[in-house]
Short mmCIF file of C-alpha atoms in Angstrom, two decimals:
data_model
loop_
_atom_site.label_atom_id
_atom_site.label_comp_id
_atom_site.label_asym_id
_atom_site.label_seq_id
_atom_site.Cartn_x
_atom_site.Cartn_y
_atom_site.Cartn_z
CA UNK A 1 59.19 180.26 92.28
CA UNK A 2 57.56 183.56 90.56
CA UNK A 3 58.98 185.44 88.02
CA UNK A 4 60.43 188.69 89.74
CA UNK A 5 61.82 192.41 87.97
CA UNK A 6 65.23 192.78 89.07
CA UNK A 7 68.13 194.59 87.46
CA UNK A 8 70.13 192.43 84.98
CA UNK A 9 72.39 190.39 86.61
CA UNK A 10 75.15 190.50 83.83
CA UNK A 11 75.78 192.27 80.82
CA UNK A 12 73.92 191.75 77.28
CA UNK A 13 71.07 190.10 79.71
CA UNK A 14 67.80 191.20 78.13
CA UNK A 15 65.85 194.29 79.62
CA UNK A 16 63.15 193.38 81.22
CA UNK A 17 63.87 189.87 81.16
CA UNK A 18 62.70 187.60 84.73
CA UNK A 19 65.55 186.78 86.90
CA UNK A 20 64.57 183.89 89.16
CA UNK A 21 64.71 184.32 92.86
CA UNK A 22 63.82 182.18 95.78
CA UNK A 23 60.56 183.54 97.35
CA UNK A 24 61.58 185.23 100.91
CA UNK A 25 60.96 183.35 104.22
CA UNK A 26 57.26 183.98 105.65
CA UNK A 27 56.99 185.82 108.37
CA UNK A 28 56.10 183.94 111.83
CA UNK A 29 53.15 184.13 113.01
CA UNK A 30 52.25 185.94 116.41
CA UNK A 31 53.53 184.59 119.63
CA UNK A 32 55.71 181.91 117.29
CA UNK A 33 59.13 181.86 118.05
CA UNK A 34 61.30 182.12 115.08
CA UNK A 35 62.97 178.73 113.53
CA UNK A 36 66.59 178.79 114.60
CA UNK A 37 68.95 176.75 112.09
CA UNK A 38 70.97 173.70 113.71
CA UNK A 39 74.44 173.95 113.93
CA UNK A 40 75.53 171.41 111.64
CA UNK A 41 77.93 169.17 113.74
CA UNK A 42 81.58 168.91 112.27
CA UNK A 43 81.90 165.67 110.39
CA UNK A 44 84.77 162.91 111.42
CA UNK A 45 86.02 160.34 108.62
CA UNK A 46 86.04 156.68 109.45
CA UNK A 47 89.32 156.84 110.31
CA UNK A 48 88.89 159.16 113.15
CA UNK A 49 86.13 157.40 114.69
CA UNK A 50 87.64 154.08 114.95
CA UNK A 51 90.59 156.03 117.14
CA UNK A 52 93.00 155.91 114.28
CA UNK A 53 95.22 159.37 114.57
CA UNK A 54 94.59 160.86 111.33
CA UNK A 55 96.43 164.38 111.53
CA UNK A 56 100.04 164.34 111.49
CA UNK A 57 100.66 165.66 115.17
CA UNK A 58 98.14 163.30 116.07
CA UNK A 59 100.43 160.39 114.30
CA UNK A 60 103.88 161.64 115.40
CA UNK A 61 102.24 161.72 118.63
CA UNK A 62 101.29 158.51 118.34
CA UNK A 63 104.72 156.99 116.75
CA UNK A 64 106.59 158.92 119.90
CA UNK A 65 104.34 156.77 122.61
CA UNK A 66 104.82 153.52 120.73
CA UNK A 67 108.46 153.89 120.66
CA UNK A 68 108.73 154.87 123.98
CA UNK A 69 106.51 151.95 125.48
CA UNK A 70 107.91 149.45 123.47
CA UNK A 71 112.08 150.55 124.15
CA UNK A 72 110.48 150.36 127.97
CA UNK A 73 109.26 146.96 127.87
CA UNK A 74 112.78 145.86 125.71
CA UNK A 75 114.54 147.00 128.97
CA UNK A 76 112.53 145.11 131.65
CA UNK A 77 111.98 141.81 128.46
CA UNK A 78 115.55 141.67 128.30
CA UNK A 79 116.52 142.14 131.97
CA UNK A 80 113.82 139.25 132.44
CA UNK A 81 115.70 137.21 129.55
CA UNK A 82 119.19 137.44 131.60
CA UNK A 83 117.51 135.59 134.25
CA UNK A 84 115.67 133.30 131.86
CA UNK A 85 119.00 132.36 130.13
CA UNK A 86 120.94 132.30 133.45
CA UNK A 87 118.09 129.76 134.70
CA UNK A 88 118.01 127.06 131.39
CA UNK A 89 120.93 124.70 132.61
CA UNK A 90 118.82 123.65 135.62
CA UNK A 91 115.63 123.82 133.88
CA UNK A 92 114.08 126.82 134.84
CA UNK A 93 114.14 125.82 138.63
CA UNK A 94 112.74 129.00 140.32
CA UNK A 95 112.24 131.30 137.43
CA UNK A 96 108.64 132.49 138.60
CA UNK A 97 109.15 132.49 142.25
CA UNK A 98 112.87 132.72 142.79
CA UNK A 99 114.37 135.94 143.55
CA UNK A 100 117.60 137.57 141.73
CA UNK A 101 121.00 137.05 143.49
CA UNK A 102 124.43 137.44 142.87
CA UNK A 103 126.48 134.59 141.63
CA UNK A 104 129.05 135.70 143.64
CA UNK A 105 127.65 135.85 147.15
CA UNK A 106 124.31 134.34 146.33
CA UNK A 107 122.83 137.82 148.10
CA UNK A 108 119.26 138.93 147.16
CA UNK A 109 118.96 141.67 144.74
CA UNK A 110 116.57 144.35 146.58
CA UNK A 111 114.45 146.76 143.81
CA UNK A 112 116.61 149.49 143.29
CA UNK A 113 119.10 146.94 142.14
CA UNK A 114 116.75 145.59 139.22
CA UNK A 115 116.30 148.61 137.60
CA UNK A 116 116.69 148.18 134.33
CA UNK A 117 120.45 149.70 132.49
CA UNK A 118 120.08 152.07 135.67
CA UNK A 119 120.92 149.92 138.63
CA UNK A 120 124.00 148.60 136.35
CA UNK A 121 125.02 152.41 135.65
CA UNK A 122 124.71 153.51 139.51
CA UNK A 123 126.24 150.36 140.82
CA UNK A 124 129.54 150.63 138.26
CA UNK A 125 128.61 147.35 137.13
CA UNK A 126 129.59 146.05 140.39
CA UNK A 127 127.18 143.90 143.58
CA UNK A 128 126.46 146.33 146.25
CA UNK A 129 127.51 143.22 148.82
CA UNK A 130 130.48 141.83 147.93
CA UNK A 131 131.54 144.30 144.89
CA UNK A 132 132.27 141.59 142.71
CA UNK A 133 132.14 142.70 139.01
CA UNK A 134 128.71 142.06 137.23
CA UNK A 135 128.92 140.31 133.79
CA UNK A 136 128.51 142.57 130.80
CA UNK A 137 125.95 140.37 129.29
CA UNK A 138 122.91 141.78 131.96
CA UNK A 139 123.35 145.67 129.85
CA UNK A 140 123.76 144.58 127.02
CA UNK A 141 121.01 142.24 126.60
CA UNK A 142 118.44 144.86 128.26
CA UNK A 143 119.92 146.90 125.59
CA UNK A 144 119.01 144.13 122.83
CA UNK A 145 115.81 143.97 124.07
CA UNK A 146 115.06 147.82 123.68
CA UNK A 147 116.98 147.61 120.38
CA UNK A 148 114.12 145.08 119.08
CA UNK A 149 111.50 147.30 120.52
CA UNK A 150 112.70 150.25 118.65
CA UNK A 151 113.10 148.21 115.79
CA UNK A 152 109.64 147.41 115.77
CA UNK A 153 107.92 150.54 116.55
CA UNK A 154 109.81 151.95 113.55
CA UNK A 155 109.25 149.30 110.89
CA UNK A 156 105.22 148.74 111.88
CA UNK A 157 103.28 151.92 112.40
CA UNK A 158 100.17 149.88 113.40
CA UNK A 159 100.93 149.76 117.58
CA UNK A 160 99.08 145.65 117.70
CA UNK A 161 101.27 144.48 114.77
CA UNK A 162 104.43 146.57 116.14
CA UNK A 163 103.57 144.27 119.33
CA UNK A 164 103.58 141.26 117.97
CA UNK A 165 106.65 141.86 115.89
CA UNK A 166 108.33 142.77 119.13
CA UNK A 167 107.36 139.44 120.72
CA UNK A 168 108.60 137.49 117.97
CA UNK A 169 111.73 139.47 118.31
CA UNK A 170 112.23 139.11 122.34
CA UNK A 171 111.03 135.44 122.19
CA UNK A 172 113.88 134.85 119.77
CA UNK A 173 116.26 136.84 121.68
CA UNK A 174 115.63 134.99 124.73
CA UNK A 175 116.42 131.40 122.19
CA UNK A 176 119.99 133.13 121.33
CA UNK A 177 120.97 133.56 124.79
CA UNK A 178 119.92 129.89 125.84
CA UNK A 179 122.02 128.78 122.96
CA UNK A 180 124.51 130.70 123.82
CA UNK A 181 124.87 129.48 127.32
CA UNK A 182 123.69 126.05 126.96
CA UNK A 183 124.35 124.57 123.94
CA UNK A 184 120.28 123.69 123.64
CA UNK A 185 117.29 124.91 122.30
CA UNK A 186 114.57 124.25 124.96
CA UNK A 187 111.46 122.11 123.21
CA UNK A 188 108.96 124.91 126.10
CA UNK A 189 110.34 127.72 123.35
CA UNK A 190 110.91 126.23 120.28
CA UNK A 191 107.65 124.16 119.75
CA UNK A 192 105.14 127.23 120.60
CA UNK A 193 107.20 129.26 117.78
CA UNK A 194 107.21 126.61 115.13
CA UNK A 195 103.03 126.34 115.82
CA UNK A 196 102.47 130.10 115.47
CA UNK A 197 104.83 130.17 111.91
CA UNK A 198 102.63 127.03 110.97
CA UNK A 199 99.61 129.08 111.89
CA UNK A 200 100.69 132.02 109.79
CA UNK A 201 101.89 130.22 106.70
CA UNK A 202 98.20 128.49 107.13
CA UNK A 203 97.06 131.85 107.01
CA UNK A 204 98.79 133.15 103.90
CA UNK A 205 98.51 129.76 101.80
CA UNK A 206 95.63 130.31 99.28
CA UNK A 207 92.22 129.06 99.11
#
């Protein structure tokens, strides 16, 4: 760049002196449009592209859906699990395909009576046929299975681990109650744990 005059640009600078300047932009030529700048696109981190929340609304927002979806799922796991436990002694005859009914008048359940915590609420804890009492087990184990759900969303930010950690917690949930009632540990539930803990430790052993 030339060597331009200009007025000192601090004290004690020497009169006279050159003061570098950048050259102005050349004029365009006739019937050229002038060169516009580009807008220089905001830049994201890594973080933010791969769909991680990276602001903190963005991760209380995020911590607030996880704990809600997982508590929901506890409720419906462990209104599933009363059935599952209630179902061991005769070997899980009709677990998939059977429908809900009242040990008391063997009457179906409909839907609004399998609501999870709600249908035990509205009801009084009481069948809507016969008004025999319900047991207190059904609320409180839907209420053990949203306990473990909460549990997990708040120990493991990370939504896939906080899954898994939930699973872990239901499936061993669901081995407490058939103990409970039965006296036995089915081989169907205990075998898959003890090959994902063997798969783990595998994992964690080093090379």
């Amino acid at each position: 760049l030339p060597a331009q005059h200009a007025p000192a640009p601090c004290p004690g600078w020497p009169r006279g002196a050159p003061v570098w300047r950048p050259r102005p932009a050349r004029p365009a030529p006739p019937g050229v449009p002038p060169r516009r700048s580009r807008a220089r696109r905001p830049t994201r981190s890594r973080w933010s592209r791969a769909g991680v929340p990276t602001s903190s609304s963005q991760r209380s927002e995020a911590a607030t859906l996880l704990t809600t979806t997982l508590v929901l799922l506890g409720l419906c796991v462990g209104s599933f699990l009363t059935a599952v436990a209630h179902r061991a002694a005769s070997g899980f005859a009709g677990l998939v395909t059977g429908r809900s009914r009242c040990p008391s008048c063997d009457a179906a359940l409909t839907p609004r009576g399998l609501v999870p915590l709600l249908s035990w609420v509205v009801s009084r804890g009481r069948c809507r046929h016969c008004g025999a009492a319900a047991s207190l087990a059904y609320p409180l184990t839907e209420l053990a299975g949203a306990g473990i759900g909460l549990a997990a969303a708040g120990l493991v930010p990370d939504p896939g681990a906080a899954l898994v950690v939930a699973l872990v917690g239901w499936w061993l949930l669901a081995l407490a109650l058939i103990d409970l009632r039965t006296l036995r540990l089915p081989d169907a539930l205990t075998l898959p744990l003890l090959l994902v803990g063997l798969v783990l430790a595998a994992g964690r052993m080093p090379a």
